[in-house]
Coordinates of C-alpha atoms in Angstrom, one line a residue:
Chain A
X4 CA -16.4 -2.2 -34.0
X5 CA -17.0 -5.8 -34.9
X6 CA -17.5 -8.1 -31.7
X7 CA -15.0 -10.4 -33.1
X8 CA -12.0 -7.8 -32.7
X9 CA -12.6 -7.4 -29.0
X10 CA -10.3 -10.3 -28.0
X11 CA -7.6 -8.4 -29.7
X12 CA -8.3 -5.3 -27.9
X13 CA -8.2 -7.4 -24.6
X14 CA -4.7 -8.8 -25.5
X15 CA -3.4 -5.2 -26.4
X16 CA -4.7 -3.7 -23.1
X17 CA -3.4 -6.7 -21.0
X18 CA 0.2 -6.4 -22.6
X19 CA 0.2 -2.7 -21.7
X20 CA -0.9 -3.1 -18.1
X21 CA 1.8 -5.7 -17.7
X22 CA 4.2 -3.3 -19.2
X23 CA 3.0 -0.9 -16.9
X24 CA 4.0 -2.8 -13.7
X25 CA 7.1 -3.8 -15.4
X26 CA 8.2 -0.1 -15.7
X27 CA 8.2 0.2 -12.0
X28 CA 11.4 -2.0 -12.0
X29 CA 13.0 1.4 -11.9
X30 CA 12.3 5.2 -11.5
X31 CA 13.5 6.0 -15.0
X32 CA 11.2 3.6 -16.7
X33 CA 8.3 4.1 -14.4
X34 CA 6.6 7.1 -15.7
X35 CA 6.7 5.7 -19.1
X36 CA 5.2 2.5 -17.9
X37 CA 2.4 4.5 -16.3
X38 CA 1.6 6.3 -19.8
X39 CA 1.4 2.8 -21.4
X40 CA -1.1 1.8 -18.6
X41 CA -3.4 4.9 -19.3
X42 CA -3.2 3.9 -22.9
X43 CA -4.3 0.3 -22.3
X44 CA -7.0 1.5 -20.3
X45 CA -8.3 4.1 -22.7
X46 CA -8.2 1.6 -25.3
X47 CA -10.3 -0.8 -23.4
X48 CA -12.8 1.7 -22.4
X49 CA -13.4 3.2 -25.8
X50 CA -13.8 -0.1 -27.5
X51 CA -16.2 -1.3 -24.9
X52 CA -18.5 1.7 -25.1
X53 CA -18.9 1.3 -28.8
X54 CA -19.7 -2.5 -28.8
X55 CA -22.6 -2.7 -31.1
X56 CA -26.2 -2.7 -29.4
X57 CA -24.9 -1.0 -26.2
X58 CA -27.3 1.4 -24.8
X59 CA -27.2 4.3 -22.2
X60 CA -24.1 5.5 -24.0
X61 CA -25.0 9.0 -22.7
X62 CA -25.3 7.8 -19.0
X63 CA -22.4 5.8 -19.2
X64 CA -20.2 8.7 -20.5
X65 CA -21.7 11.1 -17.7
X66 CA -20.7 8.3 -15.1
X67 CA -17.2 8.0 -16.5
X68 CA -16.8 11.9 -16.6
X69 CA -17.9 12.3 -12.9
X70 CA -16.0 9.5 -11.6
X71 CA -12.7 10.9 -13.7
X72 CA -13.3 14.4 -12.2
X73 CA -13.7 13.1 -8.6
X74 CA -10.6 10.6 -9.0
X75 CA -8.5 13.5 -10.4
X76 CA -9.5 15.8 -7.7
X77 CA -8.6 13.6 -4.9
X78 CA -5.2 12.6 -6.6
X79 CA -4.1 15.9 -7.1
X80 CA -5.3 17.1 -3.5
X81 CA -4.0 14.2 -1.3
X82 CA -1.2 15.0 0.9
X83 CA 1.9 12.5 0.4
X84 CA 1.8 11.7 4.1
X85 CA -2.0 10.7 3.7
X86 CA -1.4 8.5 0.6
X87 CA -2.2 5.4 2.7
X88 CA -5.8 6.7 3.3
X89 CA -6.3 7.5 -0.6
X90 CA -5.1 3.9 -1.5
X91 CA -7.4 2.5 1.1
X92 CA -10.3 4.5 -0.5
X93 CA -9.4 3.3 -3.9
X94 CA -9.2 -0.5 -2.7
X95 CA -12.7 0.0 -1.3
X96 CA -14.3 1.7 -4.4
X97 CA -13.0 -1.2 -6.4
X98 CA -14.5 -3.7 -4.1
X99 CA -17.8 -1.9 -4.2
X100 CA -17.9 -1.6 -7.9
X101 CA -17.5 -5.4 -8.1
X102 CA -20.5 -5.8 -5.7
X103 CA -22.8 -3.5 -7.9
X104 CA -21.7 -5.7 -10.8
X105 CA -22.5 -8.9 -9.2
X106 CA -25.8 -7.8 -7.9
X107 CA -26.8 -6.2 -11.2
X108 CA -25.7 -9.3 -13.1
X109 CA -27.9 -11.7 -10.6
X110 CA -30.8 -9.3 -10.9
X111 CA -30.7 -9.5 -14.8
X112 CA -31.0 -13.3 -14.5
X113 CA -27.3 -14.1 -14.9
X114 CA -26.6 -17.8 -14.3
X115 CA -23.0 -17.5 -13.4
X116 CA -23.7 -18.1 -9.6
X117 CA -20.1 -18.9 -8.2
X118 CA -18.4 -16.2 -10.4
X119 CA -20.9 -13.7 -9.3
X120 CA -21.0 -14.8 -5.6
X121 CA -17.2 -14.6 -5.5
X122 CA -17.2 -11.1 -6.8
X123 CA -19.9 -10.1 -4.4
X124 CA -18.3 -11.4 -1.2
X125 CA -14.6 -10.6 -1.9
X126 CA -16.0 -7.0 -3.2
X127 CA -18.0 -6.5 -0.2
X128 CA -15.3 -7.5 2.4
X129 CA -12.7 -5.4 0.3
X130 CA -15.0 -2.3 0.7
X131 CA -16.0 -2.5 4.4
X132 CA -12.5 -3.5 5.4
X133 CA -11.0 -0.5 3.5
X134 CA -13.5 2.0 4.9
X135 CA -12.3 0.7 8.6
X136 CA -8.7 0.9 7.5
X137 CA -9.4 4.4 6.2
X138 CA -11.2 5.5 9.4
X139 CA -8.1 4.2 11.5
X140 CA -5.5 5.6 9.4
X141 CA -7.3 9.0 9.5
X142 CA -7.7 9.1 13.0
X143 CA -11.7 8.6 12.9
X144 CA -11.2 5.4 14.9
X145 CA -8.7 4.4 17.4
X146 CA -5.6 2.9 16.0
X147 CA -5.8 0.5 18.9
X148 CA -7.2 -3.0 18.2
X149 CA -10.9 -2.6 18.8
X150 CA -11.5 -6.0 20.3
X151 CA -15.0 -7.3 21.1
X152 CA -15.8 -10.2 23.4
X153 CA -15.3 -13.7 21.5
X154 CA -13.9 -12.0 18.4
X155 CA -11.9 -15.0 17.3
X156 CA -14.8 -17.3 17.8
X157 CA -17.5 -14.9 16.0
X158 CA -14.9 -14.2 13.0
X159 CA -14.5 -18.0 12.7
X160 CA -18.2 -18.7 12.9
X161 CA -18.6 -15.8 10.3
X162 CA -16.4 -17.6 7.9
X163 CA -18.1 -20.9 8.3
X164 CA -21.6 -19.4 7.8
X165 CA -20.4 -17.7 4.5
X166 CA -19.0 -20.8 3.3
X167 CA -22.1 -22.9 4.1
X168 CA -24.5 -20.1 2.8
X169 CA -22.5 -20.0 -0.4
X170 CA -22.8 -23.7 -1.1
X171 CA -26.5 -23.7 -0.3
X172 CA -26.7 -20.7 -2.6
X173 CA -25.0 -22.6 -5.4
X174 CA -27.3 -25.6 -5.0
X175 CA -30.4 -23.5 -4.9
X176 CA -29.7 -20.1 -6.1
X177 CA -32.5 -18.0 -4.3
X178 CA -32.1 -14.2 -5.0
X179 CA -32.6 -13.6 -1.3
X180 CA -29.7 -15.5 -0.3
X181 CA -27.5 -13.7 -2.7
X182 CA -28.3 -10.3 -0.7
X183 CA -27.7 -12.1 2.5
X184 CA -24.3 -13.1 1.6
X185 CA -23.5 -9.6 0.3
X186 CA -24.4 -8.4 3.9
X187 CA -22.4 -11.0 5.4
X188 CA -19.4 -9.9 3.4
X189 CA -19.8 -6.5 4.4
X190 CA -19.8 -7.7 7.8
X191 CA -16.8 -9.8 7.5
X192 CA -14.6 -7.0 6.3
X193 CA -15.8 -4.8 9.4
X194 CA -15.2 -7.7 11.9
X195 CA -11.8 -8.7 10.6
X196 CA -10.1 -5.2 10.3
X197 CA -11.5 -3.8 13.5
X198 CA -9.3 -6.0 15.8
X199 CA -6.1 -5.2 13.9
X200 CA -3.7 -2.6 15.4
X201 CA -2.6 0.5 13.6
X202 CA 0.9 -0.7 13.5
X203 CA -0.3 -3.4 11.1
X204 CA -2.0 -1.1 8.7
X205 CA 0.7 -1.6 6.1
X206 CA 0.0 -5.3 6.1
X207 CA -4.0 -4.8 6.0
X208 CA -3.7 -2.2 3.1
X209 CA -1.6 -4.7 0.9
X210 CA -4.3 -7.4 2.0
X211 CA -7.1 -5.3 0.9
X212 CA -5.3 -4.4 -2.3
X213 CA -5.1 -8.0 -3.2
X214 CA -8.8 -8.6 -2.6
X215 CA -9.9 -5.7 -5.0
X216 CA -7.9 -7.7 -7.5
X217 CA -9.4 -10.9 -6.7
X218 CA -13.0 -9.3 -6.8
X219 CA -11.9 -8.2 -10.3
X220 CA -11.1 -11.8 -11.1
X221 CA -14.6 -13.1 -9.9
X222 CA -16.2 -10.6 -12.1
X223 CA -14.1 -11.5 -14.9
X224 CA -15.2 -15.1 -14.9
X225 CA -18.7 -14.2 -14.7
X226 CA -18.4 -12.3 -17.8
X227 CA -16.0 -14.7 -19.5
X228 CA -13.5 -11.6 -19.9
X229 CA -10.0 -12.4 -20.2
X230 CA -8.8 -9.0 -19.7
X231 CA -10.5 -8.6 -16.3
X232 CA -9.1 -12.1 -15.2
X233 CA -5.5 -11.2 -16.4
X234 CA -5.4 -7.9 -14.7
X235 CA -7.2 -9.0 -11.5
X236 CA -4.9 -11.7 -10.9
X237 CA -1.7 -9.4 -11.6
X238 CA -3.3 -7.0 -8.9
X239 CA -4.0 -9.9 -6.8
X240 CA -0.4 -11.2 -6.9
X241 CA 0.9 -7.6 -6.4
X242 CA -1.1 -7.4 -3.1
X243 CA -0.1 -10.6 -2.0
X244 CA 3.5 -10.1 -2.6
X245 CA 3.3 -6.7 -0.9
X246 CA 1.6 -8.4 2.1
X247 CA 4.3 -10.9 2.3
X248 CA 7.1 -8.3 2.2
X249 CA 5.5 -6.5 5.0
X250 CA 4.8 -9.5 7.0
X251 CA 8.3 -10.5 6.8
X252 CA 9.8 -6.9 7.6
X253 CA 7.6 -6.9 10.8
X254 CA 8.4 -10.4 11.7
X255 CA 4.6 -11.2 12.0
X256 CA 2.4 -13.8 10.5
X257 CA -0.8 -13.4 8.6
X258 CA -2.6 -15.5 11.2
X259 CA -1.1 -13.3 14.0
X260 CA -2.4 -10.1 12.1
X261 CA -5.9 -11.4 11.8
X262 CA -6.5 -13.7 14.6
X263 CA -3.6 -13.0 17.0
X264 CA -2.6 -10.7 19.6
X265 CA -2.2 -7.3 17.7
X266 CA 1.1 -5.5 17.6
X267 CA 0.1 -1.9 18.9
X268 CA -0.4 -2.4 22.6
X269 CA 2.6 -0.3 23.6
X270 CA 1.7 -1.0 27.3
X271 CA 5.5 -1.4 28.6
X272 CA 6.9 2.1 28.3
X273 CA 8.9 1.9 31.8
X274 CA 12.4 2.0 31.1
X275 CA 14.8 1.0 33.8
X276 CA 16.4 3.8 35.4
X277 CA 19.8 2.5 36.4
X278 CA 21.0 2.6 32.9
X279 CA 22.4 6.0 31.8
X280 CA 21.7 7.2 28.3
X281 CA 24.0 9.9 27.2
X282 CA 22.3 13.0 25.9
X283 CA 23.9 15.6 23.5
X284 CA 23.0 18.9 21.8
X285 CA 22.3 19.6 18.2
X286 CA 25.4 21.7 18.3
X287 CA 27.4 18.9 19.2
X288 CA 25.8 16.7 16.7
X289 CA 26.6 19.5 14.0
X290 CA 30.3 19.5 14.8
X291 CA 30.6 15.7 14.7
X292 CA 28.8 15.6 11.3
X293 CA 30.9 18.4 9.8
X294 CA 33.9 16.4 10.3
X295 CA 32.6 12.9 9.4
X296 CA 33.3 11.5 5.9
X297 CA 30.2 9.2 5.8
X298 CA 26.8 9.5 7.3
X299 CA 23.8 7.4 7.1
X300 CA 20.4 8.8 7.9
X301 CA 17.8 6.5 9.0
X302 CA 14.3 7.9 9.0
X303 CA 11.3 6.3 10.7
X304 CA 7.4 7.3 10.7
X305 CA 8.0 9.5 13.7
X306 CA 10.1 11.7 11.2
X307 CA 7.1 11.9 8.8
X308 CA 4.8 12.6 11.5
X309 CA 6.8 15.5 12.7
X310 CA 6.9 16.8 9.0
X311 CA 10.8 16.9 9.2
X312 CA 11.4 15.5 5.8
X313 CA 12.3 18.7 4.2
X314 CA 14.4 20.1 6.8
X315 CA 16.2 16.6 6.7
X316 CA 17.0 17.0 3.0
X317 CA 18.4 20.4 3.7
X318 CA 20.7 19.0 6.4
X319 CA 21.8 16.2 4.0
X320 CA 22.3 18.8 1.0
X321 CA 24.3 21.1 3.1
X322 CA 26.6 18.3 4.5
X323 CA 27.4 17.2 1.1
X324 CA 27.8 20.6 -0.6
X325 CA 29.5 22.6 2.3
X326 CA 31.3 19.7 4.2
X327 CA 31.7 17.2 1.3
X328 CA 30.4 14.6 3.5
X329 CA 29.0 11.3 1.9
X330 CA 25.4 11.2 3.0
X331 CA 22.9 8.1 2.4
X332 CA 19.5 7.3 3.5
X333 CA 18.4 4.0 4.9
X334 CA 15.1 2.8 4.5
X335 CA 13.3 -0.1 6.4
X336 CA 10.2 -1.7 4.4
X337 CA 8.1 -0.6 7.4
X338 CA 9.3 2.8 8.0
X339 CA 6.2 4.2 6.4
X340 CA 2.5 3.5 7.0
X341 CA 2.3 1.6 3.7
X342 CA 5.0 -0.2 1.5
X343 CA 7.3 2.3 0.1
X344 CA 5.7 5.3 1.8
X345 CA 8.9 6.5 3.1
X346 CA 10.5 6.6 -0.1
X347 CA 7.6 8.8 -1.6
X348 CA 8.0 11.2 1.3
X349 CA 11.7 11.5 1.0
X350 CA 11.1 11.9 -3.0
X351 CA 8.7 14.7 -2.5
X352 CA 11.1 16.6 -0.2
X353 CA 13.6 16.5 -3.1
X354 CA 15.9 13.7 -2.0
X355 CA 17.5 12.2 -5.2
X356 CA 16.4 8.6 -5.3
X357 CA 20.1 7.5 -5.8
X358 CA 20.8 8.5 -2.3
X359 CA 18.0 6.2 -0.9
X360 CA 18.7 2.5 -0.1
X361 CA 16.9 -0.5 0.9
X362 CA 17.6 -2.4 4.0
X363 CA 19.8 -5.2 2.3
X364 CA 21.7 -2.7 0.1
X365 CA 23.1 -0.8 2.9
X366 CA 23.0 -2.8 6.0
X367 CA 26.6 -3.7 5.9
X368 CA 27.8 -0.1 5.2
X369 CA 27.2 0.8 8.7
X370 CA 30.6 -0.6 9.9
X371 CA 32.2 2.0 7.7
X372 CA 30.1 4.9 8.4
X373 CA 31.2 7.5 10.9
X374 CA 27.7 8.6 12.0
X375 CA 24.3 6.9 12.0
X376 CA 21.5 9.6 12.3
X377 CA 18.3 7.7 13.5
X378 CA 15.4 10.1 13.5
X379 CA 11.9 9.1 14.5
X380 CA 12.8 5.3 14.3
X381 CA 13.3 2.9 17.2
X382 CA 12.3 -0.9 16.7
X383 CA 14.0 -1.2 13.4
X384 CA 17.4 -0.5 14.8
X385 CA 16.9 -2.6 17.9
X386 CA 19.9 -5.2 18.1
X387 CA 17.6 -7.4 20.4
X388 CA 15.9 -8.5 17.1
X389 CA 19.3 -10.3 16.5
X390 CA 20.5 -11.5 19.8
X391 CA 17.6 -11.8 22.2
X392 CA 15.6 -15.0 21.6
X393 CA 13.0 -13.8 24.3
X394 CA 12.2 -10.3 22.6
X395 CA 9.1 -10.2 20.4
X396 CA 11.2 -8.4 18.0
X397 CA 13.2 -11.5 17.4
X398 CA 13.9 -12.2 14.0
X399 CA 12.8 -9.1 12.6
X400 CA 15.5 -7.5 10.1
X401 CA 16.9 -4.6 11.7
X402 CA 19.7 -1.9 10.7
X403 CA 22.9 -2.4 12.3
X404 CA 23.2 1.2 13.4
X405 CA 25.4 0.3 16.4
X406 CA 28.4 -0.6 14.1
X407 CA 28.6 3.0 13.1
X408 CA 31.3 5.0 15.1
X409 CA 28.8 7.4 16.5
X410 CA 24.8 6.9 16.7
X411 CA 22.5 9.7 17.0
X412 CA 18.7 9.0 18.1
X413 CA 16.4 12.0 17.7
X414 CA 13.7 10.9 19.9
X415 CA 11.3 12.8 22.2
X416 CA 12.1 10.5 25.3
X417 CA 13.5 7.2 26.1
X418 CA 10.3 5.5 25.4
X419 CA 9.9 2.2 23.6
X420 CA 8.6 1.9 20.0
X421 CA 5.3 0.5 19.0
X422 CA 6.4 -3.0 20.0
X423 CA 7.0 -1.9 23.7
X424 CA 10.4 -3.3 23.7
X425 CA 13.3 -1.3 25.2
X426 CA 16.1 -0.5 22.9
X427 CA 19.5 -1.6 24.6
X428 CA 21.2 0.8 21.8
X429 CA 20.0 3.9 23.7
X430 CA 22.7 2.8 26.5
X431 CA 25.5 2.0 24.3
X432 CA 28.8 3.8 24.7
X433 CA 28.8 5.2 21.0
X434 CA 25.2 6.5 21.3
X435 CA 24.3 10.1 21.7
X436 CA 20.4 11.0 22.4
X437 CA 19.1 14.1 20.9
X438 CA 16.0 14.7 22.9
X439 CA 13.4 16.7 21.1
X440 CA 11.1 17.2 18.2
X441 CA 12.5 15.9 14.9
X442 CA 12.1 18.8 13.0
X443 CA 13.4 21.3 15.6
X444 CA 16.5 19.3 16.3
X445 CA 17.3 18.9 12.7
X446 CA 16.5 22.5 12.0
X447 CA 19.0 23.5 14.8
X448 CA 21.6 21.1 13.4
X449 CA 21.1 22.9 9.8
X450 CA 21.5 26.3 11.5
X451 CA 24.8 25.4 12.9
X452 CA 26.1 24.0 9.5
X453 CA 25.2 27.0 7.8
X454 CA 26.9 29.3 10.1
X455 CA 30.1 29.0 8.1
Chain B
X7 CA -17.3 -26.3 -19.6
X8 CA -14.6 -26.1 -22.1
X9 CA -14.7 -22.1 -21.6
X10 CA -14.3 -22.5 -17.9
X11 CA -11.2 -24.7 -18.1
X12 CA -9.8 -22.0 -20.5
X13 CA -10.6 -19.1 -18.3
X14 CA -9.1 -21.1 -15.3
X15 CA -5.8 -21.7 -17.5
X16 CA -5.5 -18.0 -18.3
X17 CA -6.2 -17.1 -14.4
X18 CA -3.5 -19.3 -13.3
X19 CA -0.9 -18.4 -16.0
X20 CA -1.7 -14.7 -15.1
X21 CA -1.0 -15.3 -11.4
X22 CA 2.5 -16.4 -12.5
X23 CA 3.0 -13.5 -14.7
X24 CA 1.8 -11.1 -11.8
X25 CA 4.3 -13.0 -9.5
X26 CA 7.3 -12.5 -11.6
X27 CA 6.4 -9.0 -12.7
X28 CA 5.7 -7.7 -9.3
X29 CA 9.0 -9.2 -7.7
X30 CA 10.8 -7.3 -10.2
X31 CA 9.4 -3.9 -8.9
X32 CA 12.1 -2.1 -7.1
X33 CA 10.8 -1.6 -3.3
X34 CA 11.4 2.2 -3.5
X35 CA 8.3 2.1 -5.9
X36 CA 6.1 -0.1 -3.9
X37 CA 3.7 2.9 -3.2
X38 CA 3.3 3.6 -6.9
X39 CA 2.9 -0.1 -7.6
X40 CA -0.2 0.0 -5.3
X41 CA -1.8 3.1 -7.0
X42 CA -0.9 1.5 -10.3
X43 CA -2.7 -1.7 -9.5
X44 CA -5.6 0.4 -8.1
X45 CA -5.8 2.2 -11.3
X46 CA -5.6 -1.0 -13.5
X47 CA -7.9 -2.7 -11.4
X48 CA -10.3 -0.1 -12.6
X49 CA -10.7 -2.4 -15.7
X50 CA -13.5 -3.7 -13.8
X51 CA -15.3 -0.8 -15.8
X52 CA -15.4 -3.0 -18.7
X53 CA -17.9 -5.3 -16.9
X54 CA -19.7 -2.3 -15.4
X55 CA -20.0 -0.8 -19.0
X56 CA -21.5 -4.1 -20.4
X57 CA -23.9 -4.4 -17.5
X58 CA -25.1 -0.8 -17.7
X59 CA -25.3 -1.1 -21.3
X60 CA -27.1 -4.5 -22.1
X61 CA -29.1 -5.1 -18.9
X62 CA -33.0 -5.4 -19.2
X63 CA -34.1 -3.8 -16.2
X64 CA -33.7 -0.4 -14.7
X65 CA -32.3 -1.6 -11.3
X66 CA -29.4 -3.4 -13.1
X67 CA -28.7 -0.4 -15.5
X68 CA -28.6 1.8 -12.4
X69 CA -26.1 -0.4 -10.4
X70 CA -24.0 -0.7 -13.7
X71 CA -23.8 3.0 -14.0
X72 CA -22.9 3.2 -10.4
X73 CA -20.1 0.8 -10.8
X74 CA -19.0 2.7 -13.7
X75 CA -18.6 5.7 -11.8
X76 CA -16.8 4.2 -9.0
X77 CA -14.5 2.2 -11.3
X78 CA -13.8 5.6 -13.1
X79 CA -12.7 7.2 -9.6
X80 CA -10.3 4.4 -9.4
X81 CA -8.9 4.6 -13.0
X82 CA -8.4 8.3 -13.0
X83 CA -7.5 8.7 -9.3
X84 CA -5.0 5.7 -9.5
X85 CA -3.3 7.0 -12.8
X86 CA -3.1 10.6 -11.6
X87 CA -1.6 9.9 -8.1
X88 CA 1.0 7.7 -9.6
X89 CA 1.9 10.1 -12.1
X90 CA 2.2 12.7 -9.2
X91 CA 4.4 10.4 -7.3
X92 CA 6.6 9.2 -10.1
X93 CA 7.4 12.6 -11.2
X94 CA 9.0 13.4 -7.6
X95 CA 11.6 10.5 -8.1
X96 CA 14.2 12.5 -9.4
X97 CA 17.9 11.9 -10.3
X98 CA 20.6 13.9 -8.7
X99 CA 21.2 17.3 -10.2
X100 CA 24.5 17.5 -11.8
X101 CA 26.8 20.4 -10.7

């Protein structure tokens, strides 16, 4: 394999990677795209291992094999509800790999100081930040924002220190300073993610995803490797766009997520008692549903937390097959714990993807729906986001479920969502509350539906 | 210096490609998008391989091999979990 042919390999693999992302434009082309991605990766790795003069081939293959076994093991074992944790870990490992490469290069006498220091710092903060995110998602750390005294000031100081020391290192590249910068990068990731609340995790994972890409870009510059730069920037762009989508859907700003008051302090749960919410039974709900022509189901994370997706799919299927009802699912971008999470959870429960719609594609249909079945969701249906300028939710895109003839809310209690904002829809005339566990209530509805 | 500007050009243009391709991804597949991007960011393995294969000192070789291992977890784990997820997205069964 002559060296001069390598650029051709980089072009080939780069094109296949772009095709892999392009494939995700629709579920039909996505699997084919993934195969192209695998092909591109296999080609790049195979040709690199056999660059003339490369040593340690036995150990390299061993490391590849061990990592491959580990990766596939986790990929096959992970529960779809825990997908965000797996993505967090993968983001982190990518960052750590960049750290090791940058260290190895500097120790080996590389003079690509700026490129390696970028790879080092971004990689380090991606790793430590991802580990904190993982611990929060997994429940090892409280999902409440962990705030330390003067955290805003300390974090700002840390950024300044890193900037100054990086400049010093570039002017006078002492190896010890490089190590210090690595440690500061790790510290940075921890200090920035600790104060972020659990509700903002979809944003954090997206940001870290982007960082793992930017770290690869840094390493790419250090090697002058075009494929690394191209791939890293596409991953970086992807993470950045997902962060933007999440921030928009939550009506937050990046500055607020990282520096501001965090979104998970659900202090105000007190609901004023003078308003009366109407409660109903699953039996009533089932009768109304049997006679409906069109039902839109709005699932939120509470539904997934209760593990109700399979019984929900059963309900939708029964309504469609036994009673000829038009049933659709409406997904808010922040319905899960990471971008697109709810779509995967429903797909796992065998809900066909043609029945699942995004916010902007279905919102006008509530006006023609007989029933909106809101299960484990709250804030994403709160009309205050459209009408009440003083509400913290104001400006957040929400489902107009109130426009349906009847709205069912499956909830444990009248409590507010993570925002701590009361939902006036609970007290609307066409709303019926179904108090209880999402899985149990839906199960009872299914039992009544199947009695015929 | 020329090489740097060339790489920078490629970097900026790639960001644009990424921007347009990623906006084309359907929101329903945003989770697989993350896992696929995890997998392809494992391309950093190419850097790890050259470090492990060409470094002059043992510490660098060892660090390089570690990086190969970590990137391999990303590659195999990312592609495998994507494949698993994408296999779940089914069309309606025709009656």
